[in-house]
Short mmCIF file of C-alpha atoms and ligand atoms in Angstrom, two decimals:
data_model
loop_
_atom_site.label_atom_id
_atom_site.label_comp_id
_atom_site.label_asym_id
_atom_site.label_seq_id
_atom_site.Cartn_x
_atom_site.Cartn_y
_atom_site.Cartn_z
CA UNK X 1 0.12 0.13 0.00
CA UNK X 2 1.15 3.42 -1.24
CA UNK X 3 1.78 5.94 2.17
CA UNK X 4 -0.86 8.64 0.08
CA UNK X 5 -3.36 5.98 0.10
CA UNK X 6 -2.80 5.28 3.94
CA UNK X 7 -2.89 8.15 4.61
CA UNK X 8 -5.91 8.76 3.00
CA UNK X 9 -7.34 5.72 5.29
CA UNK X 10 -6.00 7.06 8.08
CA UNK X 11 -7.65 10.99 7.47
CA UNK X 12 -10.19 9.16 6.33
CA UNK X 13 -11.11 6.65 9.39
CA UNK X 14 -10.25 9.73 12.12
CA UNK X 15 -12.66 11.44 10.35
CA UNK X 16 -15.09 8.75 10.36
CA UNK X 17 -14.66 8.53 14.44
CA UNK X 18 -14.26 11.71 15.25
CA UNK X 19 -16.36 12.75 18.76
CA UNK X 20 -19.75 13.85 18.18
CA UNK X 21 -18.90 17.33 19.50
CA UNK X 22 -20.92 18.82 22.19
CA UNK X 23 -23.45 20.96 21.02
CA UNK X 24 -26.94 21.05 20.32
CA UNK X 25 -28.61 19.60 17.67
CA UNK X 26 -31.24 20.39 15.82
CA UNK X 27 -33.28 17.09 14.09
CA UNK X 28 -31.21 17.22 10.59
CA UNK X 29 -28.46 16.50 12.43
CA UNK X 30 -29.48 14.22 15.10
CA UNK X 31 -29.99 11.52 12.44
CA UNK X 32 -27.07 12.83 10.51
CA UNK X 33 -25.76 11.72 14.31
CA UNK X 34 -27.92 8.00 14.32
CA UNK X 35 -26.93 6.88 11.13
CA UNK X 36 -22.48 8.38 11.58
CA UNK X 37 -22.67 6.26 14.57
CA UNK X 38 -24.05 3.19 12.62
CA UNK X 39 -21.09 3.88 9.85
CA UNK X 40 -18.62 3.81 12.36
CA UNK X 41 -20.28 0.42 14.34
CA UNK X 42 -21.86 -1.43 11.34
CA UNK X 43 -22.15 -4.82 12.87
CA UNK X 44 -23.16 -4.21 16.66
CA UNK X 45 -25.98 -1.50 15.54
CA UNK X 46 -28.69 -1.07 13.89
CA UNK X 47 -30.70 2.45 12.94
CA UNK X 48 -34.99 2.51 12.98
CA UNK X 49 -37.48 4.74 13.00
CA UNK X 50 -40.94 3.43 15.83
CA UNK X 51 -42.89 5.79 13.41
CA UNK X 52 -43.74 9.59 13.48
CA UNK X 53 -44.40 13.06 15.65
CA UNK X 54 -47.83 15.08 14.69
CA UNK X 55 -45.17 17.33 11.65
CA UNK X 56 -43.59 13.58 10.80
CA UNK X 57 -40.56 13.77 11.94
CA UNK X 58 -39.30 9.97 12.42
CA UNK X 59 -39.05 8.76 16.17
CA UNK X 60 -35.27 6.90 15.71
CA UNK X 61 -34.19 4.35 17.70
CA UNK X 62 -30.13 3.52 17.98
CA UNK X 63 -29.59 -0.31 18.99
CA UNK X 64 -26.54 -1.56 20.26
CA UNK X 65 -26.58 -5.53 20.28
CA UNK X 66 -23.74 -8.07 18.90
CA UNK X 67 -26.90 -8.99 16.71
CA UNK X 68 -29.19 -5.96 16.10
CA UNK X 69 -32.53 -6.61 14.86
CA UNK X 70 -32.30 -10.41 16.81
CA UNK X 71 -33.62 -10.94 19.80
CA UNK X 72 -31.49 -13.56 21.40
CA UNK X 73 -32.72 -15.64 24.42
CA UNK X 74 -32.21 -14.70 27.88
CA UNK X 75 -30.09 -11.63 26.55
CA UNK X 76 -32.49 -8.62 27.64
CA UNK X 77 -33.68 -5.86 26.37
CA UNK X 78 -33.60 -2.01 27.63
CA UNK X 79 -34.39 1.33 26.62
CA UNK X 80 -33.54 5.22 27.05
CA UNK X 81 -35.89 7.76 25.95
CA UNK X 82 -35.28 11.83 25.83
CA UNK X 83 -36.75 14.56 25.37
CA UNK X 84 -40.32 13.42 25.71
CA UNK X 85 -40.41 17.11 26.89
CA UNK X 86 -39.09 18.96 23.72
CA UNK X 87 -37.92 21.61 25.86
CA UNK X 88 -35.35 19.16 27.84
CA UNK X 89 -32.29 18.75 25.59
CA UNK X 90 -29.99 17.48 28.24
CA UNK X 91 -30.72 14.09 27.57
CA UNK X 92 -31.08 14.26 24.28
CA UNK X 93 -27.44 15.61 23.63
CA UNK X 94 -26.22 12.86 26.84
CA UNK X 95 -27.71 10.15 24.65
CA UNK X 96 -25.62 11.07 21.90
CA UNK X 97 -22.96 10.98 23.23
CA UNK X 98 -23.82 7.96 25.15
CA UNK X 99 -23.94 6.22 21.58
CA UNK X 100 -20.81 7.58 19.89
CA UNK X 101 -19.07 6.22 23.35
CA UNK X 102 -20.56 3.51 23.04
CA UNK X 103 -19.33 2.46 19.70
CA UNK X 104 -15.77 3.82 19.71
CA UNK X 105 -15.21 1.82 23.31
CA UNK X 106 -16.76 -1.52 21.57
CA UNK X 107 -13.80 -0.50 18.04
CA UNK X 108 -11.29 0.29 21.23
CA UNK X 109 -12.24 -3.02 23.18
CA UNK X 110 -13.24 -1.73 26.18
CA UNK X 111 -13.85 -5.33 27.69
CA UNK X 112 -16.75 -3.81 30.29
CA UNK X 113 -18.62 -1.68 26.89
CA UNK X 114 -17.43 -5.39 25.02
CA UNK X 115 -20.41 -7.65 27.20
CA UNK X 116 -21.97 -5.44 27.86
CA UNK X 117 -22.98 -4.39 24.17
CA UNK X 118 -22.52 -8.99 24.06
CA UNK X 119 -25.28 -9.02 26.40
CA UNK X 120 -28.03 -6.58 26.67
CA UNK X 121 -29.24 -5.28 23.44
CA UNK X 122 -29.67 -1.38 24.40
CA UNK X 123 -32.22 0.38 22.66
CA UNK X 124 -31.61 4.44 23.25
CA UNK X 125 -34.57 7.24 21.68
CA UNK X 126 -32.19 11.09 21.76
CA UNK X 127 -35.84 12.14 21.06
CA UNK X 128 -39.42 11.88 21.81
CA UNK X 129 -40.38 14.69 20.93
CA UNK X 130 -39.03 16.07 18.03
CA UNK X 131 -41.10 18.68 16.58
CA UNK X 132 -40.92 19.88 21.03
CA UNK X 133 -37.28 20.22 20.31
CA UNK X 134 -37.41 22.32 17.31
CA UNK X 135 -39.62 25.21 18.97
CA UNK X 136 -37.46 25.37 21.94
CA UNK X 137 -34.71 25.12 20.76
CA UNK X 138 -35.50 28.27 17.94
CA UNK X 139 -36.82 29.96 21.06
CA UNK X 140 -33.21 29.26 22.77
CA UNK X 141 -31.96 31.26 19.51
CA UNK X 142 -33.67 34.10 19.56
CA UNK X 143 -33.55 34.79 23.12
CA UNK X 144 -36.80 34.59 23.27
CA UNK X 145 -37.34 33.39 27.57
CA UNK X 146 -40.34 30.92 28.36
CA UNK X 147 -39.81 28.09 30.68
CA UNK X 148 -42.62 26.12 28.84
CA UNK X 149 -42.00 26.52 25.01
CA UNK X 150 -40.94 23.95 23.57
CA UNK X 151 -42.42 21.31 26.36
CA UNK X 152 -45.75 19.76 24.29
CA UNK X 153 -45.98 17.93 21.34
CA UNK X 154 -47.22 20.27 17.78
CA UNK X 155 -50.94 19.46 19.49
CA UNK X 156 -50.07 21.56 22.46
CA UNK X 157 -50.09 17.91 24.55
CA UNK X 158 -47.90 17.21 27.01
CA UNK X 159 -46.66 13.46 25.96
CA UNK X 160 -46.08 12.69 29.69
CA UNK X 161 -49.64 13.36 31.32
CA UNK X 162 -50.83 11.15 27.65
CA UNK X 163 -50.51 7.20 28.85
CA UNK X 164 -53.40 5.71 29.41
CA UNK X 165 -54.29 6.02 33.36
CA UNK X 166 -53.40 2.43 34.32
CA UNK X 167 -52.79 3.16 38.27
CA UNK X 168 -56.50 3.68 38.90
CA UNK X 169 -57.69 0.48 38.54
CA UNK X 170 -55.09 -0.61 40.43
CA UNK X 171 -55.35 1.55 43.52
CA UNK X 172 -59.17 0.08 43.55
CA UNK X 173 -58.04 -3.16 42.32
CA UNK X 174 -55.63 -3.11 45.81
CA UNK X 175 -58.84 -2.26 48.07
CA UNK X 176 -60.63 -5.06 46.39
CA UNK X 177 -58.91 -7.86 44.67
CA UNK X 178 -57.11 -7.37 41.70
CA UNK X 179 -54.67 -7.38 39.41
CA UNK X 180 -51.24 -5.54 39.61
CA UNK X 181 -49.37 -6.05 36.32
CA UNK X 182 -49.81 -6.49 32.58
CA UNK X 183 -52.87 -4.26 32.95
CA UNK X 184 -55.16 -4.21 29.93
CA UNK X 185 -55.52 -0.78 26.87
CA UNK X 186 -58.85 0.83 27.29
CA UNK X 187 -60.80 -0.30 23.99
CA UNK X 188 -60.31 2.51 22.10
CA UNK X 189 -57.21 3.82 23.25
CA UNK X 190 -55.14 4.86 20.29
CA UNK X 191 -58.25 7.72 20.58
CA UNK X 192 -57.14 9.06 23.48
CA UNK X 193 -53.08 9.33 23.01
CA UNK X 194 -51.08 11.45 20.83
CA UNK X 195 -48.94 10.14 17.61
CA UNK X 196 -45.75 9.98 19.33
CA UNK X 197 -47.24 8.20 22.51
CA UNK X 198 -49.46 6.31 20.85
CA UNK X 199 -45.43 4.99 18.80
CA UNK X 200 -43.94 4.43 21.91
CA UNK X 201 -47.30 2.27 23.23
CA UNK X 202 -46.73 -0.10 20.49
CA UNK X 203 -43.13 -0.05 21.18
CA UNK X 204 -42.99 -1.15 23.74
CA UNK X 205 -45.31 -3.55 24.12
CA UNK X 206 -43.18 -5.57 20.93
CA UNK X 207 -40.43 -5.74 22.43
CA UNK X 208 -40.20 -7.18 25.90
CA UNK X 209 -38.04 -4.47 27.55
CA UNK X 210 -36.98 -5.06 31.19
CA UNK X 211 -35.22 -2.00 32.48
CA UNK X 212 -35.48 1.38 31.14
CA UNK X 213 -34.85 5.49 32.19
CA UNK X 214 -36.89 8.07 30.40
CA UNK X 215 -34.22 11.31 30.35
CA UNK X 216 -35.80 15.25 31.89
CA UNK X 217 -34.66 18.54 33.04
CA UNK X 218 -35.88 21.01 35.27
CA UNK X 219 -34.49 18.70 38.48
CA UNK X 220 -31.37 16.46 39.44
CA UNK X 221 -32.90 13.38 40.53
CA UNK X 222 -33.36 10.32 39.87
CA UNK X 223 -37.59 9.73 40.61
CA UNK X 224 -39.19 6.26 40.84
CA UNK X 225 -43.13 4.94 40.62
CA UNK X 226 -45.61 5.61 41.44
CA UNK X 227 -45.89 8.62 39.73
CA UNK X 228 -49.72 9.47 40.77
CA UNK X 229 -50.64 9.80 44.54
CA UNK X 230 -53.14 7.48 46.38
CA UNK X 231 -54.13 11.15 47.23
CA UNK X 232 -56.72 13.35 45.58
CA UNK X 233 -56.70 17.19 45.06
CA UNK X 234 -57.74 18.38 48.05
CA UNK X 235 -59.57 22.33 48.23
CA UNK X 236 -57.02 23.30 45.18
CA UNK X 237 -53.80 22.31 47.06
CA UNK X 238 -52.53 18.91 45.53
CA UNK X 239 -51.56 16.62 48.54
CA UNK X 240 -48.45 13.95 47.61
CA UNK X 241 -47.88 11.09 49.29
CA UNK X 242 -45.16 7.78 48.93
CA UNK X 243 -46.74 6.02 47.15
CA UNK X 244 -44.70 3.15 46.22
CA UNK X 245 -44.83 0.28 44.00
CA UNK X 246 -44.85 -3.57 45.09
CA UNK X 247 -40.62 -3.73 43.89
CA UNK X 248 -40.28 -0.57 46.17
CA UNK X 249 -36.95 -1.86 47.55
CA UNK X 250 -35.98 -2.37 43.81
CA UNK X 251 -36.56 0.87 42.72
CA UNK X 252 -34.95 2.30 45.20
CA UNK X 253 -31.36 0.83 44.21
CA UNK X 254 -31.89 1.36 40.95
CA UNK X 255 -32.49 5.13 40.88
CA UNK X 256 -29.61 5.23 43.80
CA UNK X 257 -27.36 3.66 41.17
CA UNK X 258 -27.77 6.59 39.31
CA UNK X 259 -27.62 8.67 41.44
CA UNK X 260 -24.27 7.95 43.70
CA UNK X 261 -23.16 6.98 39.52
CA UNK X 262 -23.73 10.19 38.49
CA UNK X 263 -21.40 13.19 39.45
CA UNK X 264 -23.17 15.46 42.13
CA UNK X 265 -27.14 13.85 42.07
CA UNK X 266 -26.78 11.59 45.28
CA UNK X 267 -25.50 15.05 47.01
CA UNK X 268 -28.94 16.10 47.18
CA UNK X 269 -28.60 19.57 47.01
CA UNK X 270 -29.58 21.05 43.46
CA UNK X 271 -31.44 23.16 41.53
CA UNK X 272 -32.88 24.70 45.67
CA UNK X 273 -33.93 21.66 45.78
CA UNK X 274 -33.84 18.58 48.17
CA UNK X 275 -33.52 15.19 47.53
CA UNK X 276 -31.80 11.69 50.38
CA UNK X 277 -29.71 10.19 48.49
CA UNK X 278 -31.41 12.09 45.36
CA UNK X 279 -33.69 10.24 44.55
CA UNK X 280 -37.68 10.81 45.13
CA UNK X 281 -40.63 8.13 44.66
CA UNK X 282 -42.63 10.04 42.16
CA UNK X 283 -46.17 10.86 43.70
CA UNK X 284 -43.81 12.11 47.18
CA UNK X 285 -42.35 14.84 45.40
CA UNK X 286 -45.30 15.97 43.66
CA UNK X 287 -48.36 13.55 41.82
CA UNK X 288 -48.26 12.75 38.00
CA UNK X 289 -51.23 11.16 35.84
CA UNK X 290 -50.83 9.26 32.99
CA UNK X 291 -47.02 9.37 32.93
CA UNK X 292 -45.36 7.10 30.75
CA UNK X 293 -43.25 5.82 33.64
CA UNK X 294 -46.64 3.51 36.09
CA UNK X 295 -47.66 3.02 32.12
CA UNK X 296 -44.32 0.69 31.98
CA UNK X 297 -44.57 -0.81 35.18
CA UNK X 298 -48.89 -1.73 35.32
CA UNK X 299 -49.45 -2.84 31.87
CA UNK X 300 -45.51 -4.61 30.54
CA UNK X 301 -42.46 -6.39 32.02
CA UNK X 302 -40.64 -3.29 32.01
CA UNK X 303 -39.48 -0.65 34.65
CA UNK X 304 -38.82 2.52 34.39
CA UNK X 305 -37.24 5.46 35.98
CA UNK X 306 -37.28 8.60 35.27
CA UNK X 307 -34.19 10.99 35.53
CA UNK X 308 -33.99 15.10 35.52
CA UNK X 309 -31.13 15.69 34.81
CA UNK X 310 -30.25 19.56 34.50
CA UNK X 311 -31.71 22.03 36.73
CA UNK X 312 -31.49 23.97 33.11
CA UNK X 313 -33.86 22.42 30.84
CA UNK X 314 -31.84 23.81 27.87
CA UNK X 315 -28.62 24.10 28.92
CA UNK X 316 -25.94 26.00 27.34
CA UNK X 317 -23.71 24.31 24.74
CA UNK X 318 -20.72 25.04 26.25
CA UNK X 319 -21.62 23.27 30.10
CA UNK X 320 -22.76 20.01 27.04
CA UNK X 321 -19.16 19.01 27.91
CA UNK X 322 -19.43 19.02 31.53
CA UNK X 323 -22.40 17.59 31.97
CA UNK X 324 -21.60 14.02 29.93
CA UNK X 325 -18.90 13.59 32.01
CA UNK X 326 -20.78 13.56 34.94
CA UNK X 327 -23.62 10.85 33.54
CA UNK X 328 -21.43 9.44 31.84
CA UNK X 329 -20.77 6.30 34.61
CA UNK X 330 -24.71 6.39 35.63
CA UNK X 331 -26.08 5.96 31.89
CA UNK X 332 -23.49 2.75 32.00
CA UNK X 333 -24.16 1.39 35.43
CA UNK X 334 -27.96 1.65 35.02
CA UNK X 335 -27.18 -0.56 31.41
CA UNK X 336 -25.88 -2.77 34.07
CA UNK X 337 -27.97 -3.16 36.00
CA UNK X 338 -30.55 -5.11 33.86
CA UNK X 339 -27.96 -8.55 35.16
CA UNK X 340 -29.62 -9.18 37.74
CA UNK X 341 -31.95 -10.88 39.98
CA UNK X 342 -33.91 -14.46 38.10
CA UNK X 343 -33.57 -14.93 34.21
CA UNK X 344 -34.39 -18.45 32.38
CA UNK X 345 -37.11 -20.20 30.03
CA UNK X 346 -40.36 -21.39 30.06
CA UNK X 347 -41.15 -25.07 28.48
CA UNK X 348 -43.34 -27.41 28.20
CA UNK X 349 -42.01 -31.34 28.49
CA UNK X 350 -41.51 -31.09 24.94
CA UNK X 351 -39.05 -28.21 24.93
CA UNK X 352 -41.24 -25.86 23.01
CA UNK X 353 -40.62 -22.83 24.61
CA UNK X 354 -43.89 -21.38 25.86
CA UNK X 355 -44.92 -17.53 25.94
CA UNK X 356 -46.70 -15.53 27.95
CA UNK X 357 -46.09 -18.00 31.09
CA UNK X 358 -46.50 -15.94 34.77
CA UNK X 359 -43.25 -15.15 36.64
CA UNK X 360 -44.28 -14.78 39.82
CA UNK X 361 -42.48 -13.79 42.95
CA UNK X 362 -43.59 -14.79 46.60
CA UNK X 363 -44.43 -11.79 48.68
CA UNK X 364 -44.18 -9.12 45.79
CA UNK X 365 -47.37 -8.40 44.09
CA UNK X 366 -46.19 -7.77 40.77
CA UNK X 367 -45.59 -10.50 38.26
CA UNK X 368 -43.69 -10.87 35.42
CA UNK X 369 -44.31 -12.63 31.70
CA UNK X 370 -42.03 -14.62 29.76
CA UNK X 371 -41.52 -13.32 26.11
CA UNK X 372 -42.39 -14.84 22.66
CA UNK X 373 -39.47 -16.66 22.89
CA UNK X 374 -39.69 -18.23 26.56
CA UNK X 375 -37.34 -16.34 28.02
CA UNK X 376 -38.41 -14.34 30.94
CA UNK X 377 -36.27 -12.07 33.27
CA UNK X 378 -36.97 -10.41 36.72
CA UNK X 379 -34.70 -7.61 38.40
CA UNK X 380 -34.72 -8.82 42.15
CA UNK X 381 -32.63 -7.77 44.86
CA UNK X 382 -30.16 -10.56 47.00
CA UNK X 383 -32.75 -12.98 48.83
CA UNK X 384 -34.12 -16.33 48.97
CA UNK X 385 -37.11 -16.33 47.01
CA UNK X 386 -40.26 -18.50 46.02
CA UNK X 387 -40.82 -18.47 42.57
CA UNK X 388 -43.98 -20.16 40.98
CA UNK X 389 -44.37 -20.41 36.94
CA UNK X 390 -47.36 -20.62 35.62
CA UNK X 391 -49.45 -20.59 31.66
CA UNK X 392 -53.00 -21.78 30.91
CA UNK X 393 -53.39 -25.67 30.69
CA UNK X 394 -50.18 -26.38 32.65
CA UNK X 395 -49.16 -27.25 36.14
CA UNK X 396 -47.41 -24.88 38.18
CA UNK X 397 -44.10 -24.95 39.33
CA UNK X 398 -43.06 -23.62 42.09
CA UNK X 399 -38.22 -23.26 43.09
CA UNK X 400 -36.59 -21.96 46.41
CA UNK X 401 -33.77 -19.67 44.40
CA UNK X 402 -31.60 -17.64 45.83
CA UNK X 403 -29.91 -15.04 44.27
CA UNK X 404 -26.44 -13.12 44.66
CA UNK X 405 -25.21 -10.18 44.44
CA UNK X 406 -24.26 -10.00 40.97
CA UNK X 407 -24.89 -12.12 38.27
CA UNK X 408 -28.58 -13.55 37.82
CA UNK X 409 -29.55 -16.73 38.52
CA UNK X 410 -30.72 -19.15 35.51
CA UNK X 411 -33.91 -20.83 36.32
CA UNK X 412 -35.65 -22.50 33.70
CA UNK X 413 -39.23 -24.54 34.07
CA UNK X 414 -40.37 -27.01 32.53
CA UNK X 415 -43.78 -27.03 33.33
CA UNK X 416 -46.36 -30.06 33.15
CA UNK X 417 -49.52 -29.95 31.20
CA UNK X 418 -51.84 -30.25 33.31
CA UNK X 419 -54.51 -33.79 33.18
CA UNK X 420 -58.70 -32.23 32.94
CA UNK X 421 -59.58 -34.98 35.20
CA UNK X 422 -56.86 -33.73 38.02
CA UNK X 423 -58.92 -30.69 37.48
CA UNK X 424 -61.07 -29.73 40.96
CA UNK X 425 -64.30 -28.89 40.57
CA UNK X 426 -64.01 -25.63 42.12
CA UNK X 427 -61.34 -24.66 39.73
CA UNK X 428 -61.92 -21.10 39.42
CA UNK X 429 -62.85 -21.18 35.37
CA UNK X 430 -60.66 -19.83 32.72
CA UNK X 431 -58.06 -20.07 35.10
CA UNK X 432 -55.28 -19.14 32.81
CA UNK X 433 -53.40 -16.35 34.04
CA UNK X 434 -55.76 -13.39 34.04
CA UNK X 435 -58.27 -15.97 35.99
CA UNK X 436 -54.78 -17.16 38.47
CA UNK X 437 -54.47 -13.08 39.02
CA UNK X 438 -57.95 -12.81 39.99
CA UNK X 439 -58.53 -15.37 42.24
CA UNK X 440 -54.79 -14.16 43.94
CA UNK X 441 -54.28 -13.05 47.11
CA UNK X 442 -54.66 -9.23 47.65
CA UNK X 443 -51.74 -8.39 49.31
CA UNK X 444 -52.42 -5.30 51.91
CA UNK X 445 -50.54 -2.29 52.06
CA UNK X 446 -50.24 -2.57 55.19
CA UNK X 447 -46.81 -1.55 55.20
CA UNK X 448 -47.52 1.94 53.25
CA UNK X 449 -47.09 5.02 55.42
CA UNK X 450 -49.32 7.47 54.02
CA UNK X 451 -48.14 10.39 54.05
CA UNK X 452 -50.26 13.63 54.02
CA UNK X 453 -47.26 16.81 52.93
CA UNK X 454 -48.24 19.41 51.03
CA UNK X 455 -46.65 19.89 48.30
CA UNK X 456 -43.28 21.73 48.30
CA UNK X 457 -44.19 24.59 45.97
CA UNK X 458 -42.77 24.36 42.56
CA UNK X 459 -40.73 26.27 40.21
CA UNK X 460 -42.46 24.48 37.76
CA UNK X 461 -43.66 21.17 35.74
CA UNK X 462 -40.14 18.49 34.98
ZN1 ZN T 501 -39.71 16.74 31.85
#
């Protein structure tokens, strides 16, 4: 190879791997960046669109996996969503930085990143609200102030108040009996939500996501479910009440992993607010209906938290590098959290994979289901658990499992088809998944402390 060719190739390569500069990216620029990363790392990435915004902009996702486009059984799916509020720009830029970082470090054979990409399928959506972003960015460029300019989509709707409200059902079910997992969508849900929300709902229904974070701005705190308080507005004041999920300890840990790996979130004092450990239950901060976080938990297998990442919703360009350095380790550690608890295959006696089998953990009133390939993932803190797998037409199988702090424990189930004669006469009709969950014991929330603190003064919704 001649020296000239070598120099040319070197320059070309250098140009291709030139880092994402620390600046804000308009839509066209964002799309170019996603394809740039894909071109740099074609074997571990895929760009796809989940639909379009009101104004027709694509909602792009960049996927990282050793087999992009393919679900490998026992390899968990995890997602990041940024810029749901169009004026909250930091998450969008951090996710572009993260994409570039994963690609570069994989190419550099960084063992931690290679392992992460090989063991995990990572979906990164830098902007859920590209229309709102353009409005916010234009206002920034004209130096027009306005705390909420560009927050909503092009129809003026706040996308984080636009998901079907499933909390009402589970709060009712908790008192009166009934499931708090995999609640069905209302029949007419599509007519009730915005195009961006509809696209996201179809997206999260089509992958068996296990873990997720939704990146916002306007505060610095890791916020975990539930977002919607059990209490209601009383005489003009919004009451807040810590409203934990059955997975409260796990959610607190997930939030703490982020806050403590973050440069300053864990310190607690940020943007004039104080949050111990840099985390908060959503409802105990302020109650929010129809949010994406609660919807993930109540409708799917996905555990989602909401990350508030900057006091300034649209940080100056000069602050982006510091923000990236403050968030980089946290963004990686959070992804690694998907590898804990238990996972495994659910099969029948002939080794056929069983989709939609229900995995229940004794003492935690929130089930997960196996995906289309028969694999399931159940995030759990270290401890010993009694775990039961059930599927319609099969006998349940129960095992005792001890979960350690590191690797997820592999627990496979092989279910035996139940014989019709064996069915007891008092058996609930159609006691498959639906029948079983309806018949399941209702765990009273004795431990819930109905704190009725008054809401702290808010600078504005984050
Ligand atoms: Zn927000």
